mmCIF file of C-alpha atoms in Angstrom:
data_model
loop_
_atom_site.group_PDB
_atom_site.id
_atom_site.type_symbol
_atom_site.label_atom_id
_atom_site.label_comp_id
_atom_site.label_asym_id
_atom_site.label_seq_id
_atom_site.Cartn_x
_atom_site.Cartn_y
_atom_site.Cartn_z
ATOM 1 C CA UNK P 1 -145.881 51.956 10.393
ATOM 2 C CA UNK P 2 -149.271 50.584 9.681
ATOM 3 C CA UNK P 3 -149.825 46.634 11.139
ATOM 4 C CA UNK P 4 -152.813 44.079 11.405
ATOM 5 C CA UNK P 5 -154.771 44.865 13.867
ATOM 6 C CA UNK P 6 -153.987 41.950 16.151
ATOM 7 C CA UNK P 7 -150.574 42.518 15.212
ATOM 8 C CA UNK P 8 -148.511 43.174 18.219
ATOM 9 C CA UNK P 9 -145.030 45.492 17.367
ATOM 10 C CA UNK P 10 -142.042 46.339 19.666
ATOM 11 C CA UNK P 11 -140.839 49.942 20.206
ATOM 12 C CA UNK P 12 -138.018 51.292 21.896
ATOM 13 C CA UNK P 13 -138.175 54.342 24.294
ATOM 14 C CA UNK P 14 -135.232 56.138 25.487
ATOM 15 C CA UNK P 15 -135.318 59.204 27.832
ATOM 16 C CA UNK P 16 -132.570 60.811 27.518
ATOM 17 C CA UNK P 17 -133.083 64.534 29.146
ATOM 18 C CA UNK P 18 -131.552 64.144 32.041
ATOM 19 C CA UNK P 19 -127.761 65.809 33.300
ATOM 20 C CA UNK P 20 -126.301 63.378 35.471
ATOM 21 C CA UNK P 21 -125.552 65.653 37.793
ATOM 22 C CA UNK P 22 -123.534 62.025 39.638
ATOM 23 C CA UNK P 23 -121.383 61.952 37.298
ATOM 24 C CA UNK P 24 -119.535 65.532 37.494
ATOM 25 C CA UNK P 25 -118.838 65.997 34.014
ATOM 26 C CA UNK P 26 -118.977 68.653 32.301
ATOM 27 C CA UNK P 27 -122.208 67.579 30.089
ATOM 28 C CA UNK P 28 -125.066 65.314 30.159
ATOM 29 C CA UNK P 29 -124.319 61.506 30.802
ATOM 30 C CA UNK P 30 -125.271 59.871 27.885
ATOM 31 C CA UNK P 31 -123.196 61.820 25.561
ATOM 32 C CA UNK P 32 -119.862 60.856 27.100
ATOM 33 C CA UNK P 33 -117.707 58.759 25.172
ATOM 34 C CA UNK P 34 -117.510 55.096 26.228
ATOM 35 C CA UNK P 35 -115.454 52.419 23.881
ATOM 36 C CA UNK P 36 -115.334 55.075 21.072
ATOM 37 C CA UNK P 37 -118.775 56.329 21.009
ATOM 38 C CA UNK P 38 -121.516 58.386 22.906
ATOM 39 C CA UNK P 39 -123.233 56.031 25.872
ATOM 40 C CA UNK P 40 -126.398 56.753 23.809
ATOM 41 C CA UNK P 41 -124.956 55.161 20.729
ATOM 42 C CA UNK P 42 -124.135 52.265 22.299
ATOM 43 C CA UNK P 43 -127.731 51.649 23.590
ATOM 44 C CA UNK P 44 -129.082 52.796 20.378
ATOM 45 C CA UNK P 45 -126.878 50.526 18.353
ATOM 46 C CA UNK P 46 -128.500 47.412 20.202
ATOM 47 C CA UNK P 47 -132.143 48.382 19.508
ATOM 48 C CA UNK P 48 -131.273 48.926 15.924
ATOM 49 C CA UNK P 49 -129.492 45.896 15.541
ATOM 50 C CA UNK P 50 -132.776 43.597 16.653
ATOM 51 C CA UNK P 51 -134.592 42.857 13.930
ATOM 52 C CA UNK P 52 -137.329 42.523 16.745
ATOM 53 C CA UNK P 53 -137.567 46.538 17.174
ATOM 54 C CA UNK P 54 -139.963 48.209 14.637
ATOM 55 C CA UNK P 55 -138.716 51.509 15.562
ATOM 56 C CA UNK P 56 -136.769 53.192 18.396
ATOM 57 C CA UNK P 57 -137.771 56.869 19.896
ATOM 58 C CA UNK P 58 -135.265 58.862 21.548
ATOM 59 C CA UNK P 59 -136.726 61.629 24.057
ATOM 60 C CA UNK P 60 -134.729 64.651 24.683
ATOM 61 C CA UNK P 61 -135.066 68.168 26.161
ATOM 62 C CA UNK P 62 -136.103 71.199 23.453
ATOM 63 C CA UNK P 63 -132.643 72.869 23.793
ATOM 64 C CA UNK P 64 -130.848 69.343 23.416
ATOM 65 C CA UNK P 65 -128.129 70.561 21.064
ATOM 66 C CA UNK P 66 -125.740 67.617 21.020
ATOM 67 C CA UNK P 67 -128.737 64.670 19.918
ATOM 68 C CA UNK P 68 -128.364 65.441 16.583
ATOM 69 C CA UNK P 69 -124.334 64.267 16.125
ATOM 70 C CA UNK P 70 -125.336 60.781 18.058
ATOM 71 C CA UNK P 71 -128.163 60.473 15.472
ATOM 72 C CA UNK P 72 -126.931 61.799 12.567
ATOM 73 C CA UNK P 73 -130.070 60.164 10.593
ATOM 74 C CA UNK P 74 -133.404 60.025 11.984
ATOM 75 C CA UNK P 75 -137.389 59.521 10.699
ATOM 76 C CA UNK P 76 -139.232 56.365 9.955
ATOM 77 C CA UNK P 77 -136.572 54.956 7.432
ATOM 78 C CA UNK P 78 -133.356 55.027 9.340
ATOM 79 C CA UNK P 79 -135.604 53.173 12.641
ATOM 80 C CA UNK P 80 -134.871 56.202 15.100
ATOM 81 C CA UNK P 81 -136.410 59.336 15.599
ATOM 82 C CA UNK P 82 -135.580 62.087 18.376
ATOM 83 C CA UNK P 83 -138.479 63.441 20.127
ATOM 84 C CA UNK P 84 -137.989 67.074 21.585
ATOM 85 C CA UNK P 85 -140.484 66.655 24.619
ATOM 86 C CA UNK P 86 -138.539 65.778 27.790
ATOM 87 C CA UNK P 87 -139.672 66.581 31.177
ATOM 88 C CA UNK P 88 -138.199 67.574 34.305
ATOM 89 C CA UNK P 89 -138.161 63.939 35.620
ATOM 90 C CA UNK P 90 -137.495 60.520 34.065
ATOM 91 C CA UNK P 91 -141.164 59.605 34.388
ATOM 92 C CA UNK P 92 -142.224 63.094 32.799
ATOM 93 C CA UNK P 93 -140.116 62.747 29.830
ATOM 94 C CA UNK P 94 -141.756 58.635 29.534
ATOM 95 C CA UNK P 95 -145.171 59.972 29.645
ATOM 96 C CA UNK P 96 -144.535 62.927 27.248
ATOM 97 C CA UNK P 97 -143.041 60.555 24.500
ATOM 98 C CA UNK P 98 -145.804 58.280 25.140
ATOM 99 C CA UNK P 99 -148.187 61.191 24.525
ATOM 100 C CA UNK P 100 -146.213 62.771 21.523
ATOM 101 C CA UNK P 101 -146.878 59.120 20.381
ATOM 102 C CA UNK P 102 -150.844 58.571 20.809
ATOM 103 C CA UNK P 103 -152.222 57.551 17.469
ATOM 104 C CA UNK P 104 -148.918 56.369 15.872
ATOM 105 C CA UNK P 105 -148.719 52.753 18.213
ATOM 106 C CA UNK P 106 -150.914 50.864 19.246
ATOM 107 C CA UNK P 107 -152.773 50.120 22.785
ATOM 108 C CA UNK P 108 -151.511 46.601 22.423
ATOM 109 C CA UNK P 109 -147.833 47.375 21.319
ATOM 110 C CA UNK P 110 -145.280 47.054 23.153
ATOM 111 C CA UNK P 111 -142.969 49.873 24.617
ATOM 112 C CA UNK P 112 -139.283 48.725 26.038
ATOM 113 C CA UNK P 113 -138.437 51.870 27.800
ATOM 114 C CA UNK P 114 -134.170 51.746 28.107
ATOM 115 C CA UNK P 115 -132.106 54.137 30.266
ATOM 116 C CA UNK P 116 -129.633 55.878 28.274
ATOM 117 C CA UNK P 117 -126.952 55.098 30.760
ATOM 118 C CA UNK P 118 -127.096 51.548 29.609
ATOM 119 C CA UNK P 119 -124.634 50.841 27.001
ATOM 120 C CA UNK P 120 -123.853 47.407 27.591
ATOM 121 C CA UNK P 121 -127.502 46.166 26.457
ATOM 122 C CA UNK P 122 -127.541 43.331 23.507
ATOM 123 C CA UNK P 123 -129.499 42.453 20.723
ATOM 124 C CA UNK P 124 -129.760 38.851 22.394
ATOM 125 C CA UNK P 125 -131.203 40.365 25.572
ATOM 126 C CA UNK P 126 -133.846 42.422 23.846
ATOM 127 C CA UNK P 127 -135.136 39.057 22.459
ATOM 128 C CA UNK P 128 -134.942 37.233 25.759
ATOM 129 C CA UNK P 129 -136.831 40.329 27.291
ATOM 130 C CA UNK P 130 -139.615 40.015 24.548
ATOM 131 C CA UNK P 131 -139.631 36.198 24.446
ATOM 132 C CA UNK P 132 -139.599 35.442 28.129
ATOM 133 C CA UNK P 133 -142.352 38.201 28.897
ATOM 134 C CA UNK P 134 -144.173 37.341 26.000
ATOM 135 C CA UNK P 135 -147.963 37.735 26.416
ATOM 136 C CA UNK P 136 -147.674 38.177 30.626
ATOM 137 C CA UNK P 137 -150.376 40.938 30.922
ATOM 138 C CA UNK P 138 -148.242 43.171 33.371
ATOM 139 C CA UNK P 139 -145.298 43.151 31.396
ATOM 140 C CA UNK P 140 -141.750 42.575 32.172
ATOM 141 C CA UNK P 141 -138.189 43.595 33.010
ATOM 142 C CA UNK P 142 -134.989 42.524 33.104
ATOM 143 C CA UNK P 143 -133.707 42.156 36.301
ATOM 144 C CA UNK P 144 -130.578 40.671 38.306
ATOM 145 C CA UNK P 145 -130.930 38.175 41.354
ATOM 146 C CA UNK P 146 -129.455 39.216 44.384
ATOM 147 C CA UNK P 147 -126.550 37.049 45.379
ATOM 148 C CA UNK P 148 -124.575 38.884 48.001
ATOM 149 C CA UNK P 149 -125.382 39.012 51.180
ATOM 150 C CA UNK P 150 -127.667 42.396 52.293
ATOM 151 C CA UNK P 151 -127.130 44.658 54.933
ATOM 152 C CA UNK P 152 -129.245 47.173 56.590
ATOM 153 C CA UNK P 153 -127.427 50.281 57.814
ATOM 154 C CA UNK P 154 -128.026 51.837 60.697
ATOM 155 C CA UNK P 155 -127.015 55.366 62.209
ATOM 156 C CA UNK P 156 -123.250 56.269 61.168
ATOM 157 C CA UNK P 157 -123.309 53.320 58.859
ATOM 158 C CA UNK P 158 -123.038 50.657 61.407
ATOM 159 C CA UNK P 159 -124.348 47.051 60.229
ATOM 160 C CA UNK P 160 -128.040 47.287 61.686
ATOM 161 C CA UNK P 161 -129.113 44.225 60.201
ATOM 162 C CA UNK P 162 -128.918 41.215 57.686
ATOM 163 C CA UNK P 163 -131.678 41.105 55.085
ATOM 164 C CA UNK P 164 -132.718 37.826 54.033
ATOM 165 C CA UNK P 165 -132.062 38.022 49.990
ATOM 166 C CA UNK P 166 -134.692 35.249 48.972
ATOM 167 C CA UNK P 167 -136.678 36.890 46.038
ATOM 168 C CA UNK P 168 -134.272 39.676 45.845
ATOM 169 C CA UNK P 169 -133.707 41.176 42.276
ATOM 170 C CA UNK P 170 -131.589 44.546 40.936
ATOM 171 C CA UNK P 171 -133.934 46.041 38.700
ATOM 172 C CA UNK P 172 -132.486 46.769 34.936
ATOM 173 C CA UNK P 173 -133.722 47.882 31.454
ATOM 174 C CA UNK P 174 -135.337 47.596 29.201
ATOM 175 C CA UNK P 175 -138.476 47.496 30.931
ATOM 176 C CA UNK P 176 -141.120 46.480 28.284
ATOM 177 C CA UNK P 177 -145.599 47.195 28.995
ATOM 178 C CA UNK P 178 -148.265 47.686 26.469
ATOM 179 C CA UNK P 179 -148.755 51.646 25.527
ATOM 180 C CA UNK P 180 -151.952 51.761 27.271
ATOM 181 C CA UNK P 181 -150.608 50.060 30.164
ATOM 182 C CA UNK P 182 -147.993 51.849 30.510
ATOM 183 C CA UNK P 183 -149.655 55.417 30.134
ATOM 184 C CA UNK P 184 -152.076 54.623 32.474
ATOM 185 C CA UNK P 185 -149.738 53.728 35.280
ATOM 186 C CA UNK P 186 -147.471 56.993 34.776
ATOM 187 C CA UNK P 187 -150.778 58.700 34.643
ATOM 188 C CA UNK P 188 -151.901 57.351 37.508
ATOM 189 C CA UNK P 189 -148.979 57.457 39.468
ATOM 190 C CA UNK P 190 -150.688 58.423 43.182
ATOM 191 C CA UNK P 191 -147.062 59.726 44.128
ATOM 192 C CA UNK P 192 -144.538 60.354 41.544
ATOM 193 C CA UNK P 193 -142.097 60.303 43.760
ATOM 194 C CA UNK P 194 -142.136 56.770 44.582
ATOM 195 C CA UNK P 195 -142.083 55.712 40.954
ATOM 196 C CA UNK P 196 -138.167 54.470 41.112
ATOM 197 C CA UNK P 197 -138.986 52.509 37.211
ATOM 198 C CA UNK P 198 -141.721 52.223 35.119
ATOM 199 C CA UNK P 199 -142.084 48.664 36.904
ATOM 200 C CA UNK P 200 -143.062 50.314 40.220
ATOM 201 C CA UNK P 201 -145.641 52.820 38.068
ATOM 202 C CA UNK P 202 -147.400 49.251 36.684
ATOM 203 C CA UNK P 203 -147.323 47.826 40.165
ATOM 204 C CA UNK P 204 -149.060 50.653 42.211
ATOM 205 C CA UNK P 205 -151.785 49.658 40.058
ATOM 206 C CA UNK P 206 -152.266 46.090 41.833
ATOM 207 C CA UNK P 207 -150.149 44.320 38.740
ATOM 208 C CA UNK P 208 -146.803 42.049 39.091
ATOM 209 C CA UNK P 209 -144.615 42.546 36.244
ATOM 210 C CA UNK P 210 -142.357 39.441 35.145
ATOM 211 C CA UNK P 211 -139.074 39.503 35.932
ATOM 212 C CA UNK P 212 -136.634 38.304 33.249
ATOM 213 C CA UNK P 213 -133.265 37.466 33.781
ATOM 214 C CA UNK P 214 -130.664 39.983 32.659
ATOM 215 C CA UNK P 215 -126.842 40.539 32.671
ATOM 216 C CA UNK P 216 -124.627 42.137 34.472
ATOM 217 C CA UNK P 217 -122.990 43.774 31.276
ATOM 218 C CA UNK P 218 -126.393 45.736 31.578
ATOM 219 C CA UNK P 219 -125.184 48.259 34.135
ATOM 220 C CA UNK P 220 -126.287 51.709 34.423
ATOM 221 C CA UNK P 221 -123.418 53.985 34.284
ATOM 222 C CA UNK P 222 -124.334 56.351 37.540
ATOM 223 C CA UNK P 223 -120.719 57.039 38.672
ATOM 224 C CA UNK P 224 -117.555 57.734 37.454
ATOM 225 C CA UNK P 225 -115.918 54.023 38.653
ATOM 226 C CA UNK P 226 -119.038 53.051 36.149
ATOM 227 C CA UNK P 227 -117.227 53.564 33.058
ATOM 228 C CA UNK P 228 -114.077 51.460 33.266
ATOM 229 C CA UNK P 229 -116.445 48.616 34.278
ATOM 230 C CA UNK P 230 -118.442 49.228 31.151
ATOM 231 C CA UNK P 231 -116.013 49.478 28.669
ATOM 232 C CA UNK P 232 -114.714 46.288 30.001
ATOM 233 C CA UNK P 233 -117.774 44.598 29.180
ATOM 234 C CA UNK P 234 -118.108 46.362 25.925
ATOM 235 C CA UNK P 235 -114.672 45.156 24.824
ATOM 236 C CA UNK P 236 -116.256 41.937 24.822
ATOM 237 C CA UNK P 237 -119.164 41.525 23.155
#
């Protein structure tokens, strides 16, 4: 995967060691079967369909034991390749891929790091992620505007308040930085704890990440209501 040196190429992250533990079923999240296929497929499938991706990285835990069925073919010539180095959080299994990876991308490239749970994700909106960011130096994300109207809760969920939604946006992935950027905000992260998205990592560090507009097909599957709405959107590509 050698490139000029001014040559800037797109990767594709995807931690994918966590259990879902939201979901109540009876195995991790991104293995249950949405439209036909594993959730992880699905996301997988879109990376590997962009001609735009030079080569996708899954991360999973050591003991992972179902990975290898969802990628049946992995290493540099098939474009995906399963790295055994997840952490206990989202952020720790991002920063150990990105470490696993020092030396094999470049500080310039680009990393879109995708949440597993995100099957509905397109080709087309991995290109308008990539074109729309394109050389912003804090990197991008896709994102949805808020258009309903907000409300604060108070004590026993009782409407508190109405929050103006002006400049209001639902955070999605991918969620595309440089590798050194991105490194050095998970590094740096002064409280890992706040870091909600990688986003939030690149903005403790004084930066403003674009934000791109997305789709809602690109919902993360969190509960079990989740999946009839995604399948619905997957039935129509």
């Amino acid at each position: 995967m050698t490139a000029a040196p001014n040559t800037v190429r797109y990767f594709a992250l995807i931690p994918a060691a966590g259990v879902g533990a939201r979901m109540e079923a009876g195995s991790p999240k991104q293995y249950l079967a949405i439209a036909g296929k594993p959730m992880l497929r699905h996301a997988l499938d879109a990376f590997l369909a962009s001609p735009l991706i030079a080569h996708t990285y899954v991360v999973v835990s050591a003991e992972d034991g179902q990975i290898d069925a969802v990628v049946p073919e992995q290493g540099t010539g098939y474009g995906v390749t399963v790295l055994r180095c997840g952490g206990a959080t989202r952020m720790d299994s991002i920063l150990n891929g990105l470490q696993a990876l020092h030396g094999s991308i470049a500080a310039h490239d680009q990393v879109l790091v995708h949440d597993a749970a995100r099957p509905g994700l397109t080709p087309a909106l991995i290109a308008k992620l990539i074109m729309d960011v394109g050389d912003h130096p804090a990197g991008g994300l896709l994102a949805l505007p808020v258009v309903d109207t907000v409300k604060r809760a108070g004590p026993a969920n009782v409407s508190a308040q109405t929050v103006p939604r002006d400049h209001l946006w639902l955070a999605q992935t991918p969620q595309m930085f440089s590798y050194a950027l991105l490194h050095r905000a998970l590094s740096e992260a002064p409280d890992p704890q706040a870091i909600t998205d990688d986003a939030s990592a690149v903005e403790a560090l004084g930066l403003a990440p674009k934000l791109v507009e997305g789709h809602p097909r690109n919902l993360k599957v969190t509960l079990p209501r989740d999946i009839h709405t995604a399948e619905l959107y997957l039935a129509n590509p």
